[in-house]
Amino acid sequence: MASSAAKSPITIRLCGPRGFCAGVDRAIQIVVLALKEFGAPVYVRHEIVHNRYVVEGLEAKGAIFVEELDEIPPEHRKQPVVFSAHGVPKSVPADADTRNLFYLDATCPLVSKVHKQAMRHNRLGRHVVLIGHAGHPEVIGTMGQLPEGAVSLVETIEDADVYMPPDPDNLGFVTQTTLSVDDTAGVIKRLHERFPNLTAPAADSICYATTNRQEAVKQAAPGCDLFLVVGAPNSSNSKRLVEVALKAGAKKSVLVQRAAEIDWDTIGEISTVGLSAGASAPEVIVNEIIEAFRERYDAVVELADTVEENENFLVNREIRHVPLTAADMAFVNGE
């Protein structure tokens, strides 16, 4: 490796807030604490959060990931099963009850809030418009809180242009928690233009963490030759950060899961690199990427902080008594 004097200087603008939000942190803690309390295996329905590194770290501790409850073998029916942070349709806990499974629901409290908002619209006689991405587990979970046909999914402004509701004067909307703040505002504006009586939820559905991470990226992106977002390809909030960075002025923006994915041969000449991480991306990978740049460049890290987050969500009552140590979470948080 070249000496420090031979390396080109670069500045890394490290966004804050970045990485784990309170809902993701809580979900991972639930699996870790369940393993400590009940022993392996602990089953998890769907990826607990959308990050392969996190999933593999939990697998190493004894978690087994399944897509459906019928994959749990009869001899393990007494072991806990955890529902992912994205939330599940009402049919899933009902299925667990039928199978006499002990489950811990790790649904993010802010996703649960959207479920309640949708149910309130429905209770007040409104048809629910859900703004979100088709097929995303959070969308499936939110739609699954209400009877079939009670929710319509709208993804884009183009969808809003052609949407035909059952009753234009009785509509209420909610949104997926991990959408682009600006894009969603455009969809809502178009829906309001077409349906003036459209009722908003009591509180904003897009969560604080999504909003904060996008705002930090907006502030840091102008003037960046390259903007890296740590996150998984199936992570909605991470993909939105890539888009936000480009719109805010980064010359290039790329989603990476690990430092090994960075294509150093195509980076070209750079002087300023932006770096953020989606809400399900662990800090150990952010550190890994900074070290990878330091090996190749004379890198100076410049903190680009916007707001401080101090939210903390309690884990399920059944495991609240189990001690959680820094060592338990070192696989994602670092030493």
Coordinates of N, CA and C in Angstrom, one line a residue, residues 15 99 107 115 193 200 206 211 223 249 281 291 333:
C15 N -22.7 11.7 7.0 CA -24.0 12.2 7.4 C -24.5 11.7 8.8
R99 N -51.8 -22.2 15.4 CA -50.8 -23.2 15.5 C -50.2 -23.3 16.9
T107 N -42.8 -5.5 15.1 CA -43.3 -4.4 14.3 C -42.8 -3.1 14.9
H115 N -50.8 1.6 10.9 CA -51.9 0.6 10.9 C -53.1 1.2 11.6
E193 N -55.8 17.6 -5.1 CA -56.3 18.4 -6.3 C -57.5 17.7 -6.9
A200 N -56.3 13.6 5.7 CA -55.0 13.2 6.1 C -55.0 12.4 7.4
I206 N -44.8 9.2 7.3 CA -43.4 9.0 7.0 C -42.7 9.2 8.3
T211 N -37.3 10.8 7.4 CA -37.2 12.3 7.1 C -35.8 12.8 7.5
G223 N -22.0 19.2 -4.2 CA -20.6 19.3 -4.4 C -19.9 17.9 -4.2
G249 N -27.7 17.1 -5.8 CA -26.5 17.7 -6.4 C -25.3 16.8 -6.4
A281 N -29.1 -0.3 8.2 CA -27.6 -0.6 7.9 C -26.8 -0.4 9.2
E291 N -12.7 2.9 6.5 CA -11.3 2.4 6.5 C -10.8 2.0 5.1
N333 N -23.0 -3.0 16.1 CA -22.6 -1.7 16.5 C -21.1 -1.5 16.6

